[in-house]
Coordinates of N, CA and C in Angstrom, one line a residue:
M1 N -45.3 112.1 -29.6 CA -44.5 113.3 -29.4 C -43.8 113.2 -28.1
S2 N -42.5 113.4 -28.0 CA -41.9 113.3 -26.8 C -42.2 114.5 -25.9
Q3 N -41.9 114.4 -24.5 CA -42.2 115.5 -23.6 C -41.2 116.6 -24.0
T4 N -40.0 116.3 -24.4 CA -39.0 117.5 -24.9 C -39.6 118.2 -26.0
S5 N -40.1 117.5 -27.0 CA -40.6 118.2 -28.2 C -41.9 119.0 -27.8
T6 N -42.7 118.4 -27.0 CA -43.9 119.1 -26.5 C -43.5 120.3 -25.8
G7 N -42.5 120.3 -24.9 CA -42.0 121.5 -24.2 C -41.5 122.5 -25.1
T8 N -40.7 122.1 -26.0 CA -40.2 123.0 -27.0 C -41.2 123.6 -27.9
E9 N -42.2 123.0 -28.2 CA -43.4 123.5 -29.0 C -44.1 124.4 -28.2
S10 N -44.2 124.2 -26.9 CA -44.9 125.2 -25.9 C -44.0 126.4 -25.8
Q11 N -42.7 126.3 -25.8 CA -41.9 127.4 -25.7 C -41.9 128.2 -26.9
L12 N -42.0 127.6 -28.0 CA -42.1 128.2 -29.4 C -43.3 129.1 -29.4
K13 N -44.5 128.5 -29.0 CA -45.8 129.2 -29.0 C -45.8 130.3 -28.1
A14 N -45.2 130.1 -26.9 CA -45.1 131.3 -25.8 C -44.2 132.5 -26.5
L15 N -43.1 132.2 -27.1 CA -42.2 133.1 -27.6 C -42.8 133.9 -28.7
R16 N -43.5 133.1 -29.7 CA -44.3 133.8 -30.7 C -45.4 134.7 -30.2
K17 N -46.0 134.3 -29.1 CA -47.1 135.2 -28.5 C -46.4 136.5 -27.9
R18 N -45.2 136.3 -27.3 CA -44.6 137.4 -26.7 C -44.1 138.4 -27.9
V19 N -43.6 137.8 -29.0 CA -43.3 138.7 -30.1 C -44.4 139.5 -30.6
R20 N -45.6 138.8 -30.8 CA -46.8 139.4 -31.3 C -47.2 140.6 -30.3
E21 N -47.2 140.2 -29.1 CA -47.6 141.3 -28.0 C -46.7 142.5 -28.0
V22 N -45.3 142.3 -28.0 CA -44.4 143.5 -27.9 C -44.4 144.2 -29.2
L23 N -44.6 143.7 -30.3 CA -44.5 144.4 -31.6 C -45.7 144.9 -32.2
R24 N -46.8 144.8 -31.4 CA -48.2 145.3 -31.8 C -48.7 146.5 -31.0
G25 N -49.8 146.3 -30.3 CA -50.4 147.4 -29.6 C -49.7 148.3 -28.7
P26 N -48.9 148.0 -27.8 CA -48.2 149.0 -27.0 C -47.2 149.8 -27.8
L27 N -46.7 149.1 -28.8 CA -45.7 149.9 -29.6 C -46.3 151.0 -30.4
E28 N -47.5 150.6 -30.9 CA -48.2 151.6 -31.7 C -48.7 152.8 -30.8
D29 N -49.0 152.5 -29.6 CA -49.5 153.5 -28.6 C -48.2 154.5 -28.3
Q30 N -47.1 153.9 -28.2 CA -45.9 154.7 -27.9 C -45.5 155.6 -29.1
W31 N -45.8 155.0 -30.3 CA -45.5 155.9 -31.6 C -46.4 157.0 -31.5
E32 N -47.7 156.8 -31.2 CA -48.7 157.8 -31.2 C -48.2 158.9 -30.3
E33 N -47.8 158.6 -29.0 CA -47.4 159.5 -28.0 C -46.2 160.4 -28.5
V34 N -45.3 159.6 -29.1 CA -44.0 160.4 -29.6 C -44.6 161.5 -30.8
L35 N -45.3 160.8 -31.7 CA -45.6 161.7 -32.8 C -46.7 162.8 -32.5
D36 N -47.5 162.6 -31.4 CA -48.3 163.8 -30.9 C -47.5 164.9 -30.3
Q37 N -46.3 164.6 -30.0 CA -45.4 165.7 -29.4 C -44.8 166.5 -30.5
W38 N -44.9 166.1 -31.8 CA -44.4 166.8 -32.9 C -45.4 167.8 -33.3
S39 N -45.6 168.8 -32.6 CA -46.6 169.8 -32.9 C -46.5 170.7 -34.1
S40 N -45.3 170.8 -34.6 CA -45.0 171.7 -35.8 C -45.2 170.9 -37.1
A41 N -45.4 169.6 -37.0 CA -45.6 168.7 -38.2 C -47.0 168.8 -38.8
A42 N -47.0 168.7 -40.1 CA -48.3 168.5 -40.8 C -48.6 167.1 -40.5
P43 N -50.1 166.9 -40.6 CA -50.5 165.4 -40.3 C -49.9 164.5 -41.4
A44 N -49.7 164.9 -42.6 CA -49.0 164.0 -43.6 C -47.5 163.6 -43.1
D45 N -46.8 164.6 -42.5 CA -45.4 164.3 -42.0 C -45.4 163.2 -40.9
R46 N -46.4 163.4 -40.0 CA -46.5 162.4 -38.9 C -46.9 161.1 -39.5
E47 N -47.8 161.0 -40.4 CA -48.3 159.8 -41.0 C -47.1 159.0 -41.8
A48 N -46.3 159.9 -42.5 CA -45.1 159.4 -43.2 C -44.1 158.6 -42.3
V49 N -43.9 159.3 -41.1 CA -43.0 158.6 -40.0 C -43.8 157.3 -39.6
R50 N -45.0 157.4 -39.3 CA -45.7 156.2 -38.8 C -45.7 155.1 -39.8
A51 N -45.9 155.4 -41.1 CA -45.8 154.4 -42.1 C -44.4 153.8 -42.2
Y52 N -43.4 154.6 -42.1 CA -42.1 154.2 -42.1 C -41.7 153.1 -41.0
V53 N -42.1 153.4 -39.8 CA -41.8 152.5 -38.7 C -42.7 151.4 -38.7
S54 N -43.9 151.5 -39.1 CA -44.9 150.4 -39.3 C -44.4 149.4 -40.2
G55 N -44.0 149.9 -41.3 CA -43.3 149.0 -42.4 C -42.2 148.2 -41.9
L56 N -41.4 148.8 -41.2 CA -40.1 148.1 -40.7 C -40.7 147.1 -39.7
R57 N -41.6 147.4 -38.7 CA -42.1 146.5 -37.8 C -42.8 145.3 -38.4
N58 N -43.7 145.6 -39.4 CA -44.5 144.7 -40.0 C -43.6 143.6 -40.8
R59 N -42.6 144.2 -41.5 CA -41.7 143.2 -42.1 C -41.0 142.2 -41.1
M60 N -40.6 142.8 -40.0 CA -39.9 141.9 -39.0 C -40.9 141.0 -38.4
L61 N -42.1 141.5 -38.0 CA -43.2 140.7 -37.3 C -43.5 139.4 -38.3
E62 N -43.7 139.7 -39.6 CA -44.1 138.7 -40.5 C -43.0 137.6 -40.7
S63 N -41.8 138.1 -40.8 CA -40.6 137.1 -41.0 C -40.4 136.3 -39.7
L64 N -40.6 136.9 -38.6 CA -40.3 136.2 -37.3 C -41.4 135.1 -37.0
L65 N -42.7 135.5 -37.3 CA -43.8 134.6 -37.0 C -43.9 133.4 -38.0
E66 N -43.2 133.5 -39.1 CA -43.1 132.3 -40.0 C -42.1 131.3 -39.6
I67 N -41.2 131.6 -38.7 CA -40.1 130.6 -38.2 C -40.8 129.6 -37.5
G68 N -40.4 128.3 -37.8 CA -41.1 127.1 -37.2 C -40.3 126.4 -36.1
S69 N -39.2 126.9 -35.7 CA -38.5 126.2 -34.5 C -38.0 127.2 -33.5
L70 N -38.0 126.8 -32.2 CA -37.6 127.7 -31.1 C -36.2 128.3 -31.4
D71 N -35.3 127.3 -31.7 CA -33.8 127.8 -31.9 C -33.8 128.9 -33.0
E72 N -34.5 128.6 -34.2 CA -34.5 129.5 -35.3 C -35.2 130.7 -34.9
L73 N -36.2 130.8 -34.1 CA -36.8 132.0 -33.8 C -36.0 132.8 -32.8
E74 N -35.4 132.2 -31.9 CA -34.4 132.9 -31.0 C -33.2 133.5 -31.9
R75 N -32.7 132.8 -32.9 CA -31.7 133.3 -33.8 C -32.3 134.4 -34.6
G76 N -33.6 134.3 -35.2 CA -34.2 135.4 -35.9 C -34.3 136.7 -35.1
L77 N -34.7 136.5 -33.8 CA -34.8 137.6 -33.0 C -33.5 138.4 -32.9
A78 N -32.5 137.7 -32.6 CA -31.1 138.3 -32.6 C -30.8 139.0 -33.9
I79 N -31.0 138.4 -35.0 CA -30.8 139.0 -36.3 C -31.5 140.3 -36.5
Q80 N -32.8 140.2 -36.2 CA -33.7 141.4 -36.3 C -33.3 142.5 -35.4
Y81 N -32.8 142.2 -34.2 CA -32.3 143.2 -33.2 C -31.1 143.8 -33.9
I82 N -30.2 143.0 -34.5 CA -29.0 143.5 -35.0 C -29.3 144.5 -36.2
E83 N -30.3 144.0 -37.1 CA -30.7 144.8 -38.2 C -31.3 146.2 -37.8
V84 N -32.2 146.1 -36.8 CA -32.8 147.4 -36.2 C -31.9 148.4 -35.5
K85 N -30.9 147.7 -34.8 CA -29.9 148.4 -34.2 C -29.0 149.3 -35.1
C86 N -28.7 148.5 -36.2 CA -27.9 149.2 -37.3 C -28.6 150.2 -38.0
H87 N -29.9 150.0 -38.2 CA -30.8 151.0 -38.8 C -30.9 152.3 -38.0
W88 N -31.0 152.0 -36.7 CA -31.1 153.1 -35.7 C -29.8 153.9 -35.7
T89 N -28.6 153.2 -35.6 CA -27.3 153.8 -35.7 C -27.1 154.7 -36.9
M90 N -27.7 154.1 -38.0 CA -27.5 155.1 -39.2 C -28.4 156.3 -39.2
L91 N -29.5 156.2 -38.6 CA -30.4 157.4 -38.5 C -29.7 158.4 -37.5
N92 N -29.1 157.9 -36.5 CA -28.4 158.8 -35.5 C -27.2 159.4 -36.2
T93 N -26.5 158.7 -37.0 CA -25.4 159.2 -37.8 C -25.8 160.3 -38.6
Q94 N -27.0 160.2 -39.3 CA -27.5 161.2 -40.2 C -27.9 162.4 -39.4
I95 N -28.5 162.2 -38.2 CA -28.9 163.3 -37.3 C -27.5 164.2 -37.0
Q96 N -26.5 163.4 -36.6 CA -25.3 164.1 -36.1 C -24.7 164.9 -37.4
N97 N -24.8 164.3 -38.5 CA -24.2 165.0 -39.6 C -25.0 166.2 -40.0
Q98 N -26.2 166.1 -40.0 CA -27.1 167.3 -40.3 C -27.0 168.3 -39.2
T99 N -26.7 167.9 -38.0 CA -26.6 168.9 -36.9 C -25.2 169.6 -37.2
A100 N -24.2 168.9 -37.6 CA -22.8 169.5 -37.8 C -22.9 170.4 -39.0
E101 N -23.5 170.0 -40.0 CA -23.7 170.8 -41.2 C -24.7 172.0 -41.2
N102 N -25.8 171.7 -40.6 CA -26.9 172.8 -40.7 C -27.3 173.4 -39.4
G103 N -26.6 172.9 -38.2 CA -27.0 173.3 -36.9 C -28.2 172.6 -36.3
R104 N -29.0 171.9 -37.2 CA -30.2 171.4 -36.7 C -30.6 170.2 -37.7
P105 N -30.8 169.0 -37.2 CA -31.3 168.0 -38.2 C -32.9 168.1 -38.5
D106 N -33.2 167.4 -39.4 CA -34.6 167.4 -40.0 C -35.4 166.8 -38.9
D107 N -36.5 167.4 -38.6 CA -37.4 166.8 -37.5 C -37.9 165.4 -37.9
S108 N -38.2 165.2 -39.2 CA -38.7 163.8 -39.4 C -37.7 162.8 -39.1
L109 N -36.5 163.1 -39.4 CA -35.3 162.1 -39.0 C -35.4 161.8 -37.6
I110 N -35.5 162.9 -36.7 CA -35.4 162.7 -35.3 C -36.6 161.9 -34.8
Y111 N -37.8 162.0 -35.3 CA -39.0 161.3 -34.9 C -38.8 159.8 -35.5
R112 N -38.3 159.6 -36.7 CA -38.2 158.3 -37.2 C -37.2 157.5 -36.3
A113 N -36.0 158.2 -35.9 CA -35.0 157.5 -35.0 C -35.6 157.3 -33.6
T114 N -36.4 158.1 -33.1 CA -37.1 157.8 -31.8 C -38.0 156.8 -31.9
C115 N -38.9 156.6 -33.0 CA -39.8 155.6 -33.1 C -39.1 154.2 -33.4
V116 N -38.0 154.2 -34.1 CA -37.1 153.0 -34.3 C -36.6 152.6 -33.0
S117 N -36.2 153.5 -32.1 CA -35.6 153.1 -30.8 C -36.7 152.5 -29.9
L118 N -38.0 152.8 -30.2 CA -39.0 152.0 -29.5 C -39.1 150.6 -29.9
I119 N -38.9 150.3 -31.2 CA -38.8 149.0 -31.7 C -37.7 148.2 -31.0
L120 N -36.5 148.8 -30.9 CA -35.4 148.2 -30.2 C -35.7 147.9 -28.8
Q121 N -36.3 148.8 -28.1 CA -36.7 148.7 -26.6 C -37.7 147.5 -26.5
A122 N -38.6 147.3 -27.5 CA -39.5 146.3 -27.5 C -38.8 144.9 -27.7
L123 N -37.8 144.8 -28.5 CA -37.2 143.6 -28.9 C -36.2 143.2 -27.8
E124 N -35.5 144.1 -27.1 CA -34.4 143.8 -26.2 C -34.9 142.6 -25.1
P125 N -36.0 142.7 -24.5 CA -36.3 141.7 -23.5 C -36.6 140.3 -24.2
L126 N -36.6 140.3 -25.6 CA -36.8 138.9 -26.2 C -35.5 138.4 -26.6
V127 N -34.4 139.1 -26.5 CA -33.1 138.7 -26.8 C -32.3 138.6 -25.6
S128 N -31.5 137.6 -25.3 CA -30.7 137.4 -24.1 C -29.8 138.6 -23.8
R129 N -29.7 139.0 -22.6 CA -28.9 140.2 -22.3 C -27.4 140.0 -22.8
K130 N -27.0 138.8 -22.7 CA -25.6 138.5 -23.2 C -25.5 138.9 -24.8
R131 N -26.5 138.4 -25.5 CA -26.5 138.7 -26.9 C -26.6 140.2 -27.2
V132 N -27.5 140.9 -26.4 CA -27.7 142.3 -26.6 C -26.4 143.1 -26.3
D133 N -25.7 142.7 -25.3 CA -24.4 143.3 -25.0 C -23.4 143.0 -26.0
E134 N -23.4 141.8 -26.5 CA -22.4 141.5 -27.6 C -22.6 142.3 -28.8
V135 N -23.9 142.4 -29.2 CA -24.3 143.1 -30.4 C -24.0 144.6 -30.3
T136 N -24.3 145.2 -29.2 CA -24.2 146.6 -28.9 C -22.8 147.0 -28.9
G137 N -21.9 146.1 -28.3 CA -20.4 146.3 -28.3 C -19.9 146.2 -29.6
F138 N -20.3 145.2 -30.4 CA -19.8 145.2 -31.7 C -20.2 146.4 -32.6
L139 N -21.4 147.0 -32.4 CA -21.9 148.0 -33.4 C -21.2 149.3 -32.9
V140 N -20.7 149.4 -31.8 CA -20.1 150.8 -31.4 C -18.6 150.8 -31.7
E141 N -18.0 149.7 -32.0 CA -16.6 149.6 -32.4 C -16.3 150.2 -33.7
P142 N -15.3 150.9 -33.9 CA -15.0 151.4 -35.3 C -14.4 150.3 -36.1
L143 N -14.6 150.3 -37.5 CA -14.1 149.3 -38.3 C -12.6 149.6 -38.5
E144 N -11.9 148.6 -38.6 CA -10.5 148.9 -38.8 C -10.0 148.1 -40.0

């Protein structure tokens, strides 16, 4: 094996390790902090939000960790970031619409959006700043 492929293999392992680290423990602790603030919720409501964001995270984590090359993993991270950013944007659109129609959005929607935003914050350091800016710019532009 050449030094270049050994270096790439090492980078791939390091990036996989970072992906595991940011999408596991600390993220779950952050979700718990957020959901603990939802004092008016029944335990089942908090658990439903936790299951929702855990499912999203688990699907992402599983697909990312199955990728076998550094280039593809970096691309996969950007794709996952785009997907989660779109997901978060739709949740916020729902919140805005419910606020306009009812004066107040559904609490579970607010907590889902907040927990999804924590996934975004965890992913951002793994995607280049340039890619994050490009994706963010693209997603805020109206379709013409």
